[in-house]
């Protein structure tokens, strides 16, 4: 999939994975739409990228906000790539094990919030993006667009205390092949990346040294946390390689929990 003369929408575009991917896709000629709620980071990144990049304040908890971001991208240029890499607001209560040390169960509201942030909103972005891509003229390769969701290795082997997150990320893995099959007649591919442990803003309360000291021993090789640009390299490759479709790729230095 060639990105020249096309647009690319990135949710969480001002974040760790999102901003690294925005840089890679802009370098390949895409007009990048950074969809995030971090106004300062988003605007600064749009300026840095040039190439007609724009920041659009987008709350992934709000369907109309997602629809507006997709519309902005499609109005700039045919939407060729959507990369879904957002975080979300904190949940309505404490997380933890299904039954905590105090004998109390995890609230259903906390579970539902994680599913909303990491799965339902990802489906919403996917479906709005696919609807816009379906209106594109196909390229010579017969392709109209590609959608990349972000799962996690927790979607395969969730750690204790992460049932809601593991369920949501497992949902991304589960829907990817079916999405690819549904969208195949339209020439739209669906892929997902399942990252291991990467140093992004999500670890903002720790320094890189502290985070690496904690997580590097759990990663066989290379013995360090992932670099968000390694995610971006894979996302850019998925965009370019039309034969990648319907699967989730682990990107984790062989990390297993
Ligand atoms: N970092 C890791 O180790 C890791 C591992 C596996 C999966 N992931 C997944 O990757 C995705 C991106 O995470 P990251 O590590 O780049 O985190 P990050 O914190 O660096 O970036 C997340 C971005 O999402 C934005 N965001 C927060 N609430 C939002 C909202 N309501 N609407 C739109 N945007 C919002 C933030 O402002 C931020 O820019 C997440 O889905 C995360 O679960 C991360």
PDB file of C-alpha atoms and ligand atoms in Angstrom:
ATOM      1  CA  UNK A   1       0.000   0.000   0.000  1.00  0.00           C
ATOM      2  CA  UNK A   2       1.556   3.249  -1.135  1.00  0.00           C
ATOM      3  CA  UNK A   3       0.834   6.217   1.093  1.00  0.00           C
ATOM      4  CA  UNK A   4       1.766   9.059  -1.256  1.00  0.00           C
ATOM      5  CA  UNK A   5      -1.323  11.203  -1.935  1.00  0.00           C
ATOM      6  CA  UNK A   6      -3.146   9.456   0.901  1.00  0.00           C
ATOM      7  CA  UNK A   7      -3.914  10.209   4.518  1.00  0.00           C
ATOM      8  CA  UNK A   8      -3.170   8.170   7.634  1.00  0.00           C
ATOM      9  CA  UNK A   9      -5.182   8.427  10.853  1.00  0.00           C
ATOM     10  CA  UNK A  10      -3.423   7.575  14.110  1.00  0.00           C
ATOM     11  CA  UNK A  11      -5.404   7.413  17.348  1.00  0.00           C
ATOM     12  CA  UNK A  12      -3.244   8.066  20.369  1.00  0.00           C
ATOM     13  CA  UNK A  13      -1.133   9.781  17.706  1.00  0.00           C
ATOM     14  CA  UNK A  14       0.652  11.968  20.243  1.00  0.00           C
ATOM     15  CA  UNK A  15       1.581   8.985  22.446  1.00  0.00           C
ATOM     16  CA  UNK A  16       4.564   6.625  22.431  1.00  0.00           C
ATOM     17  CA  UNK A  17       3.536   4.207  19.669  1.00  0.00           C
ATOM     18  CA  UNK A  18       1.379   6.805  17.939  1.00  0.00           C
ATOM     19  CA  UNK A  19       4.002   9.532  17.567  1.00  0.00           C
ATOM     20  CA  UNK A  20       6.712   7.101  16.412  1.00  0.00           C
ATOM     21  CA  UNK A  21       4.276   5.735  13.809  1.00  0.00           C
ATOM     22  CA  UNK A  22       3.245   9.238  12.751  1.00  0.00           C
ATOM     23  CA  UNK A  23       6.919  10.016  12.005  1.00  0.00           C
ATOM     24  CA  UNK A  24       7.384   6.825   9.962  1.00  0.00           C
ATOM     25  CA  UNK A  25       4.168   7.243   7.940  1.00  0.00           C
ATOM     26  CA  UNK A  26       4.761  10.949   7.288  1.00  0.00           C
ATOM     27  CA  UNK A  27       8.221  10.041   5.973  1.00  0.00           C
ATOM     28  CA  UNK A  28       6.489   7.699   3.516  1.00  0.00           C
ATOM     29  CA  UNK A  29       4.419  10.563   2.155  1.00  0.00           C
ATOM     30  CA  UNK A  30       1.173  10.275   4.137  1.00  0.00           C
ATOM     31  CA  UNK A  31      -0.763  13.279   5.342  1.00  0.00           C
ATOM     32  CA  UNK A  32      -0.971  12.278   8.968  1.00  0.00           C
ATOM     33  CA  UNK A  33      -3.926  13.019  11.234  1.00  0.00           C
ATOM     34  CA  UNK A  34      -2.900  12.859  14.878  1.00  0.00           C
ATOM     35  CA  UNK A  35      -6.037  11.980  16.862  1.00  0.00           C
ATOM     36  CA  UNK A  36      -5.512  12.393  20.584  1.00  0.00           C
ATOM     37  CA  UNK A  37      -6.612  14.397  23.616  1.00  0.00           C
ATOM     38  CA  UNK A  38      -3.092  15.674  24.366  1.00  0.00           C
ATOM     39  CA  UNK A  39      -3.414  19.059  22.658  1.00  0.00           C
ATOM     40  CA  UNK A  40       0.100  20.361  23.304  1.00  0.00           C
ATOM     41  CA  UNK A  41       1.930  17.196  22.303  1.00  0.00           C
ATOM     42  CA  UNK A  42      -0.358  16.700  19.313  1.00  0.00           C
ATOM     43  CA  UNK A  43       0.064  20.213  17.952  1.00  0.00           C
ATOM     44  CA  UNK A  44       3.841  20.151  18.452  1.00  0.00           C
ATOM     45  CA  UNK A  45       4.081  16.838  16.598  1.00  0.00           C
ATOM     46  CA  UNK A  46       1.952  18.076  13.682  1.00  0.00           C
ATOM     47  CA  UNK A  47       4.312  21.049  13.337  1.00  0.00           C
ATOM     48  CA  UNK A  48       7.373  18.796  13.499  1.00  0.00           C
ATOM     49  CA  UNK A  49       6.017  16.382  10.860  1.00  0.00           C
ATOM     50  CA  UNK A  50       5.078  18.985   8.264  1.00  0.00           C
ATOM     51  CA  UNK A  51       3.795  17.327   5.075  1.00  0.00           C
ATOM     52  CA  UNK A  52       0.301  18.671   5.825  1.00  0.00           C
ATOM     53  CA  UNK A  53       0.018  16.798   9.133  1.00  0.00           C
ATOM     54  CA  UNK A  54      -2.775  17.956  11.425  1.00  0.00           C
ATOM     55  CA  UNK A  55      -3.719  17.393  15.040  1.00  0.00           C
ATOM     56  CA  UNK A  56      -7.425  16.777  15.685  1.00  0.00           C
ATOM     57  CA  UNK A  57      -8.606  16.625  19.278  1.00  0.00           C
ATOM     58  CA  UNK A  58     -10.330  13.224  19.399  1.00  0.00           C
ATOM     59  CA  UNK A  59     -11.799  11.488  22.416  1.00  0.00           C
ATOM     60  CA  UNK A  60     -11.992   7.780  21.682  1.00  0.00           C
ATOM     61  CA  UNK A  61     -14.719   7.462  24.342  1.00  0.00           C
ATOM     62  CA  UNK A  62     -17.025   9.522  22.110  1.00  0.00           C
ATOM     63  CA  UNK A  63     -18.228   7.979  18.839  1.00  0.00           C
ATOM     64  CA  UNK A  64     -19.015  11.342  17.234  1.00  0.00           C
ATOM     65  CA  UNK A  65     -15.466  12.496  17.970  1.00  0.00           C
ATOM     66  CA  UNK A  66     -14.093   9.376  16.247  1.00  0.00           C
ATOM     67  CA  UNK A  67     -16.377   9.978  13.255  1.00  0.00           C
ATOM     68  CA  UNK A  68     -15.145  13.579  13.001  1.00  0.00           C
ATOM     69  CA  UNK A  69     -11.474  12.522  13.073  1.00  0.00           C
ATOM     70  CA  UNK A  70     -12.046   9.991  10.291  1.00  0.00           C
ATOM     71  CA  UNK A  71     -13.899  12.622   8.271  1.00  0.00           C
ATOM     72  CA  UNK A  72     -11.016  15.084   8.694  1.00  0.00           C
ATOM     73  CA  UNK A  73      -8.538  12.494   7.409  1.00  0.00           C
ATOM     74  CA  UNK A  74     -10.735  11.484   4.460  1.00  0.00           C
ATOM     75  CA  UNK A  75     -11.251  15.144   3.509  1.00  0.00           C
ATOM     76  CA  UNK A  76      -7.496  15.774   3.442  1.00  0.00           C
ATOM     77  CA  UNK A  77      -6.776  12.876   1.078  1.00  0.00           C
ATOM     78  CA  UNK A  78      -8.051   9.310   0.540  1.00  0.00           C
ATOM     79  CA  UNK A  79      -7.714   7.522   3.885  1.00  0.00           C
ATOM     80  CA  UNK A  80      -5.267   4.686   3.248  1.00  0.00           C
ATOM     81  CA  UNK A  81      -4.088   3.730   6.738  1.00  0.00           C
ATOM     82  CA  UNK A  82      -5.592   3.788  10.228  1.00  0.00           C
ATOM     83  CA  UNK A  83      -3.368   2.899  13.165  1.00  0.00           C
ATOM     84  CA  UNK A  84      -5.246   2.487  16.442  1.00  0.00           C
ATOM     85  CA  UNK A  85      -2.858   3.085  19.329  1.00  0.00           C
ATOM     86  CA  UNK A  86      -4.668   5.066  22.004  1.00  0.00           C
ATOM     87  CA  UNK A  87      -4.839   4.825  25.753  1.00  0.00           C
ATOM     88  CA  UNK A  88      -7.845   6.167  27.620  1.00  0.00           C
ATOM     89  CA  UNK A  89      -9.116   7.820  30.774  1.00  0.00           C
ATOM     90  CA  UNK A  90      -8.714   6.138  34.156  1.00  0.00           C
ATOM     91  CA  UNK A  91     -11.389   3.649  35.164  1.00  0.00           C
ATOM     92  CA  UNK A  92     -14.275   4.251  37.554  1.00  0.00           C
ATOM     93  CA  UNK A  93     -12.652   2.362  40.426  1.00  0.00           C
ATOM     94  CA  UNK A  94      -9.612   0.409  41.569  1.00  0.00           C
ATOM     95  CA  UNK A  95      -8.288  -2.425  39.399  1.00  0.00           C
ATOM     96  CA  UNK A  96      -6.743  -5.633  40.694  1.00  0.00           C
ATOM     97  CA  UNK A  97      -7.499  -9.326  40.971  1.00  0.00           C
ATOM     98  CA  UNK A  98     -11.040 -10.561  40.369  1.00  0.00           C
ATOM     99  CA  UNK A  99     -11.239 -11.286  44.098  1.00  0.00           C
ATOM    100  CA  UNK A 100      -8.957  -8.935  46.040  1.00  0.00           C
ATOM    101  CA  UNK A 101      -7.102  -9.604  49.290  1.00  0.00           C
ATOM    102  CA  UNK A 102     -10.047  -7.984  51.099  1.00  0.00           C
ATOM    103  CA  UNK A 103     -12.397 -10.615  49.601  1.00  0.00           C
ATOM    104  CA  UNK A 104     -14.153  -8.041  47.436  1.00  0.00           C
ATOM    105  CA  UNK A 105     -14.721  -8.674  43.753  1.00  0.00           C
ATOM    106  CA  UNK A 106     -13.565  -6.452  40.915  1.00  0.00           C
ATOM    107  CA  UNK A 107     -16.452  -4.268  39.802  1.00  0.00           C
ATOM    108  CA  UNK A 108     -18.167  -4.952  36.513  1.00  0.00           C
ATOM    109  CA  UNK A 109     -17.895  -1.222  35.777  1.00  0.00           C
ATOM    110  CA  UNK A 110     -14.077  -1.434  35.883  1.00  0.00           C
ATOM    111  CA  UNK A 111     -14.149  -4.405  33.495  1.00  0.00           C
ATOM    112  CA  UNK A 112     -16.566  -2.646  31.114  1.00  0.00           C
ATOM    113  CA  UNK A 113     -14.445   0.520  31.121  1.00  0.00           C
ATOM    114  CA  UNK A 114     -11.342  -1.367  29.941  1.00  0.00           C
ATOM    115  CA  UNK A 115     -13.331  -3.079  27.227  1.00  0.00           C
ATOM    116  CA  UNK A 116     -14.690   0.314  26.136  1.00  0.00           C
ATOM    117  CA  UNK A 117     -11.226   1.911  26.006  1.00  0.00           C
ATOM    118  CA  UNK A 118      -9.258  -0.909  24.411  1.00  0.00           C
ATOM    119  CA  UNK A 119     -11.791  -2.911  22.372  1.00  0.00           C
ATOM    120  CA  UNK A 120     -15.104  -1.162  21.693  1.00  0.00           C
ATOM    121  CA  UNK A 121     -13.418   2.101  20.739  1.00  0.00           C
ATOM    122  CA  UNK A 122     -10.943   0.183  18.560  1.00  0.00           C
ATOM    123  CA  UNK A 123     -13.870  -1.395  16.739  1.00  0.00           C
ATOM    124  CA  UNK A 124     -15.468   2.041  16.393  1.00  0.00           C
ATOM    125  CA  UNK A 125     -12.330   3.533  14.801  1.00  0.00           C
ATOM    126  CA  UNK A 126     -11.947   0.435  12.606  1.00  0.00           C
ATOM    127  CA  UNK A 127     -15.516   0.562  11.331  1.00  0.00           C
ATOM    128  CA  UNK A 128     -15.561   4.326  10.630  1.00  0.00           C
ATOM    129  CA  UNK A 129     -12.153   4.101   8.940  1.00  0.00           C
ATOM    130  CA  UNK A 130     -13.258   1.120   6.837  1.00  0.00           C
ATOM    131  CA  UNK A 131     -16.389   2.968   5.774  1.00  0.00           C
ATOM    132  CA  UNK A 132     -14.262   5.878   4.540  1.00  0.00           C
ATOM    133  CA  UNK A 133     -11.715   3.572   2.863  1.00  0.00           C
ATOM    134  CA  UNK A 134     -14.493   1.719   1.041  1.00  0.00           C
ATOM    135  CA  UNK A 135     -15.195   4.955  -0.866  1.00  0.00           C
ATOM    136  CA  UNK A 136     -11.570   5.210  -2.105  1.00  0.00           C
ATOM    137  CA  UNK A 137     -10.616   4.439  -5.676  1.00  0.00           C
ATOM    138  CA  UNK A 138      -8.545   1.253  -5.424  1.00  0.00           C
ATOM    139  CA  UNK A 139      -4.824   1.577  -6.125  1.00  0.00           C
ATOM    140  CA  UNK A 140      -3.227  -0.393  -8.969  1.00  0.00           C
ATOM    141  CA  UNK A 141      -2.700  -3.183  -6.448  1.00  0.00           C
ATOM    142  CA  UNK A 142      -6.516  -3.358  -6.008  1.00  0.00           C
ATOM    143  CA  UNK A 143      -6.092  -2.181  -2.419  1.00  0.00           C
ATOM    144  CA  UNK A 144      -8.121   0.584  -0.784  1.00  0.00           C
ATOM    145  CA  UNK A 145      -6.691   0.747   2.722  1.00  0.00           C
ATOM    146  CA  UNK A 146      -5.222  -0.975   5.769  1.00  0.00           C
ATOM    147  CA  UNK A 147      -6.197  -0.920   9.440  1.00  0.00           C
ATOM    148  CA  UNK A 148      -3.755  -1.776  12.230  1.00  0.00           C
ATOM    149  CA  UNK A 149      -5.030  -2.362  15.755  1.00  0.00           C
ATOM    150  CA  UNK A 150      -2.876  -2.600  18.856  1.00  0.00           C
ATOM    151  CA  UNK A 151      -3.305  -5.684  21.001  1.00  0.00           C
ATOM    152  CA  UNK A 152      -0.804  -6.725  23.679  1.00  0.00           C
ATOM    153  CA  UNK A 153       0.943  -9.893  24.749  1.00  0.00           C
ATOM    154  CA  UNK A 154      -1.525  -9.686  27.654  1.00  0.00           C
ATOM    155  CA  UNK A 155      -4.164 -10.691  25.113  1.00  0.00           C
ATOM    156  CA  UNK A 156      -2.392 -14.093  24.951  1.00  0.00           C
ATOM    157  CA  UNK A 157      -1.071 -14.456  28.497  1.00  0.00           C
ATOM    158  CA  UNK A 158      -2.526 -11.936  30.881  1.00  0.00           C
ATOM    159  CA  UNK A 159      -0.841 -11.353  34.206  1.00  0.00           C
ATOM    160  CA  UNK A 160      -2.746 -11.553  37.508  1.00  0.00           C
ATOM    161  CA  UNK A 161      -4.808  -8.439  38.122  1.00  0.00           C
ATOM    162  CA  UNK A 162      -5.260  -7.698  34.426  1.00  0.00           C
ATOM    163  CA  UNK A 163      -8.441  -9.588  33.515  1.00  0.00           C
ATOM    164  CA  UNK A 164     -10.215  -6.571  31.951  1.00  0.00           C
ATOM    165  CA  UNK A 165      -7.161  -5.503  29.928  1.00  0.00           C
ATOM    166  CA  UNK A 166      -6.405  -9.100  28.864  1.00  0.00           C
ATOM    167  CA  UNK A 167     -10.017  -9.595  27.778  1.00  0.00           C
ATOM    168  CA  UNK A 168     -10.004  -6.391  25.731  1.00  0.00           C
ATOM    169  CA  UNK A 169      -6.643  -7.113  24.100  1.00  0.00           C
ATOM    170  CA  UNK A 170      -7.657 -10.736  23.475  1.00  0.00           C
ATOM    171  CA  UNK A 171     -10.731  -9.315  21.754  1.00  0.00           C
ATOM    172  CA  UNK A 172      -8.470  -7.454  19.307  1.00  0.00           C
ATOM    173  CA  UNK A 173      -6.688 -10.714  18.459  1.00  0.00           C
ATOM    174  CA  UNK A 174     -10.040 -12.471  18.087  1.00  0.00           C
ATOM    175  CA  UNK A 175     -11.560  -9.912  15.750  1.00  0.00           C
ATOM    176  CA  UNK A 176      -8.588  -9.400  13.433  1.00  0.00           C
ATOM    177  CA  UNK A 177      -9.025 -12.389  11.101  1.00  0.00           C
ATOM    178  CA  UNK A 178     -12.785 -11.891  10.934  1.00  0.00           C
ATOM    179  CA  UNK A 179     -12.305  -8.202  10.161  1.00  0.00           C
ATOM    180  CA  UNK A 180      -9.904  -9.125   7.355  1.00  0.00           C
ATOM    181  CA  UNK A 181     -12.456 -11.565   5.935  1.00  0.00           C
ATOM    182  CA  UNK A 182     -15.296  -9.025   6.177  1.00  0.00           C
ATOM    183  CA  UNK A 183     -13.237  -6.285   4.543  1.00  0.00           C
ATOM    184  CA  UNK A 184     -11.534  -8.436   1.887  1.00  0.00           C
ATOM    185  CA  UNK A 185     -14.159  -7.763  -0.824  1.00  0.00           C
ATOM    186  CA  UNK A 186     -13.424  -4.051  -0.380  1.00  0.00           C
ATOM    187  CA  UNK A 187      -9.634  -4.404  -0.719  1.00  0.00           C
ATOM    188  CA  UNK A 188      -9.088  -3.351   2.889  1.00  0.00           C
ATOM    189  CA  UNK A 189      -6.670  -5.270   5.105  1.00  0.00           C
ATOM    190  CA  UNK A 190      -6.912  -5.681   8.887  1.00  0.00           C
ATOM    191  CA  UNK A 191      -3.887  -6.455  11.050  1.00  0.00           C
ATOM    192  CA  UNK A 192      -2.887  -6.145  14.696  1.00  0.00           C
ATOM    193  CA  UNK A 193       0.374  -5.811  16.587  1.00  0.00           C
ATOM    194  CA  UNK A 194       0.758  -7.409  20.032  1.00  0.00           C
ATOM    195  CA  UNK A 195       3.592  -5.526  21.737  1.00  0.00           C
ATOM    196  CA  UNK A 196       5.497  -6.750  24.749  1.00  0.00           C
ATOM    197  CA  UNK A 197       6.853  -4.132  27.156  1.00  0.00           C
ATOM    198  CA  UNK A 198       7.836  -0.831  25.524  1.00  0.00           C
ATOM    199  CA  UNK A 199       9.033   2.345  27.160  1.00  0.00           C
ATOM    200  CA  UNK A 200       6.307   4.861  26.297  1.00  0.00           C
ATOM    201  CA  UNK A 201       4.464   7.619  28.127  1.00  0.00           C
ATOM    202  CA  UNK A 202       2.417   4.849  29.750  1.00  0.00           C
ATOM    203  CA  UNK A 203       5.476   4.325  32.000  1.00  0.00           C
ATOM    204  CA  UNK A 204       5.810   8.076  32.568  1.00  0.00           C
ATOM    205  CA  UNK A 205       5.984   7.777  36.329  1.00  0.00           C
ATOM    206  CA  UNK A 206       9.292   5.824  35.992  1.00  0.00           C
ATOM    207  CA  UNK A 207      12.582   6.849  34.383  1.00  0.00           C
ATOM    208  CA  UNK A 208      13.825   4.733  31.465  1.00  0.00           C
ATOM    209  CA  UNK A 209      16.486   3.269  33.794  1.00  0.00           C
ATOM    210  CA  UNK A 210      13.949   2.323  36.479  1.00  0.00           C
ATOM    211  CA  UNK A 211      11.569   0.803  33.947  1.00  0.00           C
ATOM    212  CA  UNK A 212      14.344  -1.167  32.265  1.00  0.00           C
ATOM    213  CA  UNK A 213      15.652  -2.438  35.604  1.00  0.00           C
ATOM    214  CA  UNK A 214      12.164  -3.774  36.340  1.00  0.00           C
ATOM    215  CA  UNK A 215      11.213  -5.218  32.944  1.00  0.00           C
ATOM    216  CA  UNK A 216      14.431  -6.057  31.070  1.00  0.00           C
ATOM    217  CA  UNK A 217      15.006  -9.258  33.120  1.00  0.00           C
ATOM    218  CA  UNK A 218      11.637 -10.579  31.799  1.00  0.00           C
ATOM    219  CA  UNK A 219      12.691 -10.121  28.156  1.00  0.00           C
ATOM    220  CA  UNK A 220      15.001 -12.839  26.780  1.00  0.00           C
ATOM    221  CA  UNK A 221      16.620 -10.983  23.876  1.00  0.00           C
ATOM    222  CA  UNK A 222      17.267  -8.118  23.415  1.00  0.00           C
ATOM    223  CA  UNK A 223      17.509  -7.627  27.177  1.00  0.00           C
ATOM    224  CA  UNK A 224      15.761  -4.280  27.297  1.00  0.00           C
ATOM    225  CA  UNK A 225      12.331  -2.763  26.876  1.00  0.00           C
ATOM    226  CA  UNK A 226      11.083  -2.158  23.373  1.00  0.00           C
ATOM    227  CA  UNK A 227      11.648   1.144  21.623  1.00  0.00           C
ATOM    228  CA  UNK A 228       8.406   2.682  20.271  1.00  0.00           C
ATOM    229  CA  UNK A 229      10.158   3.141  16.934  1.00  0.00           C
ATOM    230  CA  UNK A 230      10.349  -0.666  16.658  1.00  0.00           C
ATOM    231  CA  UNK A 231       6.539  -0.695  16.798  1.00  0.00           C
ATOM    232  CA  UNK A 232       6.485   2.080  14.179  1.00  0.00           C
ATOM    233  CA  UNK A 233       8.840   0.149  11.887  1.00  0.00           C
ATOM    234  CA  UNK A 234       6.485  -2.829  12.002  1.00  0.00           C
ATOM    235  CA  UNK A 235       3.409  -0.661  11.437  1.00  0.00           C
ATOM    236  CA  UNK A 236       5.071   0.951   8.404  1.00  0.00           C
ATOM    237  CA  UNK A 237       6.009  -2.476   7.057  1.00  0.00           C
ATOM    238  CA  UNK A 238       2.449  -3.763   7.506  1.00  0.00           C
ATOM    239  CA  UNK A 239       1.191  -0.749   5.556  1.00  0.00           C
ATOM    240  CA  UNK A 240       3.638  -1.463   2.729  1.00  0.00           C
ATOM    241  CA  UNK A 241       3.281  -5.246   2.531  1.00  0.00           C
ATOM    242  CA  UNK A 242      -0.071  -6.102   0.958  1.00  0.00           C
ATOM    243  CA  UNK A 243       0.259  -9.799   1.705  1.00  0.00           C
ATOM    244  CA  UNK A 244       0.095  -9.273   5.459  1.00  0.00           C
ATOM    245  CA  UNK A 245      -3.552  -9.627   6.379  1.00  0.00           C
ATOM    246  CA  UNK A 246      -5.780 -11.060   9.098  1.00  0.00           C
ATOM    247  CA  UNK A 247      -3.165 -11.776  11.720  1.00  0.00           C
ATOM    248  CA  UNK A 248      -1.701 -10.407  14.942  1.00  0.00           C
ATOM    249  CA  UNK A 249       2.085 -10.116  15.085  1.00  0.00           C
ATOM    250  CA  UNK A 250       3.836 -10.385  18.439  1.00  0.00           C
ATOM    251  CA  UNK A 251       6.602  -7.832  18.917  1.00  0.00           C
ATOM    252  CA  UNK A 252       8.122  -8.744  22.239  1.00  0.00           C
ATOM    253  CA  UNK A 253      11.760  -9.975  22.226  1.00  0.00           C
ATOM    254  CA  UNK A 254      10.364 -13.461  23.040  1.00  0.00           C
ATOM    255  CA  UNK A 255       8.857 -12.174  26.305  1.00  0.00           C
ATOM    256  CA  UNK A 256       6.365 -14.567  27.931  1.00  0.00           C
ATOM    257  CA  UNK A 257       4.635 -14.213  31.269  1.00  0.00           C
TER     258      UNK A 257
HETATM  259  N1  LIG B   1       3.757   0.469  26.123  1.00  0.00           N
HETATM  260  C1  LIG B   1       3.578  -0.832  26.201  1.00  0.00           C
HETATM  261  O1  LIG B   1       4.391  -1.560  26.768  1.00  0.00           O
HETATM  262  C2  LIG B   1       2.371  -1.472  25.567  1.00  0.00           C
HETATM  263  C3  LIG B   1       2.358  -2.872  25.461  1.00  0.00           C
HETATM  264  C4  LIG B   1       1.266  -3.488  24.863  1.00  0.00           C
HETATM  265  C5  LIG B   1       0.215  -2.726  24.371  1.00  0.00           C
HETATM  266  N2  LIG B   1       0.250  -1.373  24.493  1.00  0.00           N
HETATM  267  C6  LIG B   1      -0.892  -0.617  23.962  1.00  0.00           C
HETATM  268  O2  LIG B   1      -0.471   0.362  23.040  1.00  0.00           O
HETATM  269  C7  LIG B   1      -1.426   1.422  22.972  1.00  0.00           C
HETATM  270  C8  LIG B   1      -0.690   2.748  23.047  1.00  0.00           C
HETATM  271  O3  LIG B   1       0.010   2.782  24.261  1.00  0.00           O
HETATM  272  P1  LIG B   1       1.378   3.583  24.477  1.00  0.00           P
HETATM  273  O4  LIG B   1       2.252   2.668  25.241  1.00  0.00           O
HETATM  274  O5  LIG B   1       1.846   4.214  23.211  1.00  0.00           O
HETATM  275  O6  LIG B   1       0.857   4.673  25.520  1.00  0.00           O
HETATM  276  P2  LIG B   1       1.073   6.246  25.605  1.00  0.00           P
HETATM  277  O7  LIG B   1       0.570   6.616  26.946  1.00  0.00           O
HETATM  278  O8  LIG B   1       2.459   6.616  25.228  1.00  0.00           O
HETATM  279  O9  LIG B   1       0.082   6.808  24.478  1.00  0.00           O
HETATM  280  C9  LIG B   1      -1.322   6.726  24.591  1.00  0.00           C
HETATM  281  C10 LIG B   1      -1.923   7.978  23.959  1.00  0.00           C
HETATM  282  O10 LIG B   1      -3.365   7.861  24.072  1.00  0.00           O
HETATM  283  C11 LIG B   1      -3.854   9.143  24.353  1.00  0.00           C
HETATM  284  N3  LIG B   1      -5.191   9.098  24.953  1.00  0.00           N
HETATM  285  C12 LIG B   1      -5.518   8.950  26.267  1.00  0.00           C
HETATM  286  N4  LIG B   1      -6.856   9.038  26.429  1.00  0.00           N
HETATM  287  C13 LIG B   1      -7.379   9.244  25.199  1.00  0.00           C
HETATM  288  C14 LIG B   1      -8.695   9.447  24.719  1.00  0.00           C
HETATM  289  N5  LIG B   1      -9.758   9.450  25.550  1.00  0.00           N
HETATM  290  N6  LIG B   1      -8.880   9.650  23.384  1.00  0.00           N
HETATM  291  C15 LIG B   1      -7.819   9.659  22.535  1.00  0.00           C
HETATM  292  N7  LIG B   1      -6.550   9.477  22.930  1.00  0.00           N
HETATM  293  C16 LIG B   1      -6.324   9.274  24.248  1.00  0.00           C
HETATM  294  C17 LIG B   1      -2.819   9.760  25.307  1.00  0.00           C
HETATM  295  O11 LIG B   1      -2.938  11.179  25.362  1.00  0.00           O
HETATM  296  C18 LIG B   1      -1.520   9.273  24.696  1.00  0.00           C
HETATM  297  O12 LIG B   1      -0.994  10.236  23.791  1.00  0.00           O
HETATM  298  C19 LIG B   1      -2.424   1.154  24.125  1.00  0.00           C
HETATM  299  O13 LIG B   1      -3.572   0.532  23.580  1.00  0.00           O
HETATM  300  C20 LIG B   1      -1.675   0.157  24.999  1.00  0.00           C
HETATM  301  O14 LIG B   1      -2.540  -0.685  25.713  1.00  0.00           O
HETATM  302  C21 LIG B   1       1.297  -0.720  25.078  1.00  0.00           C
END
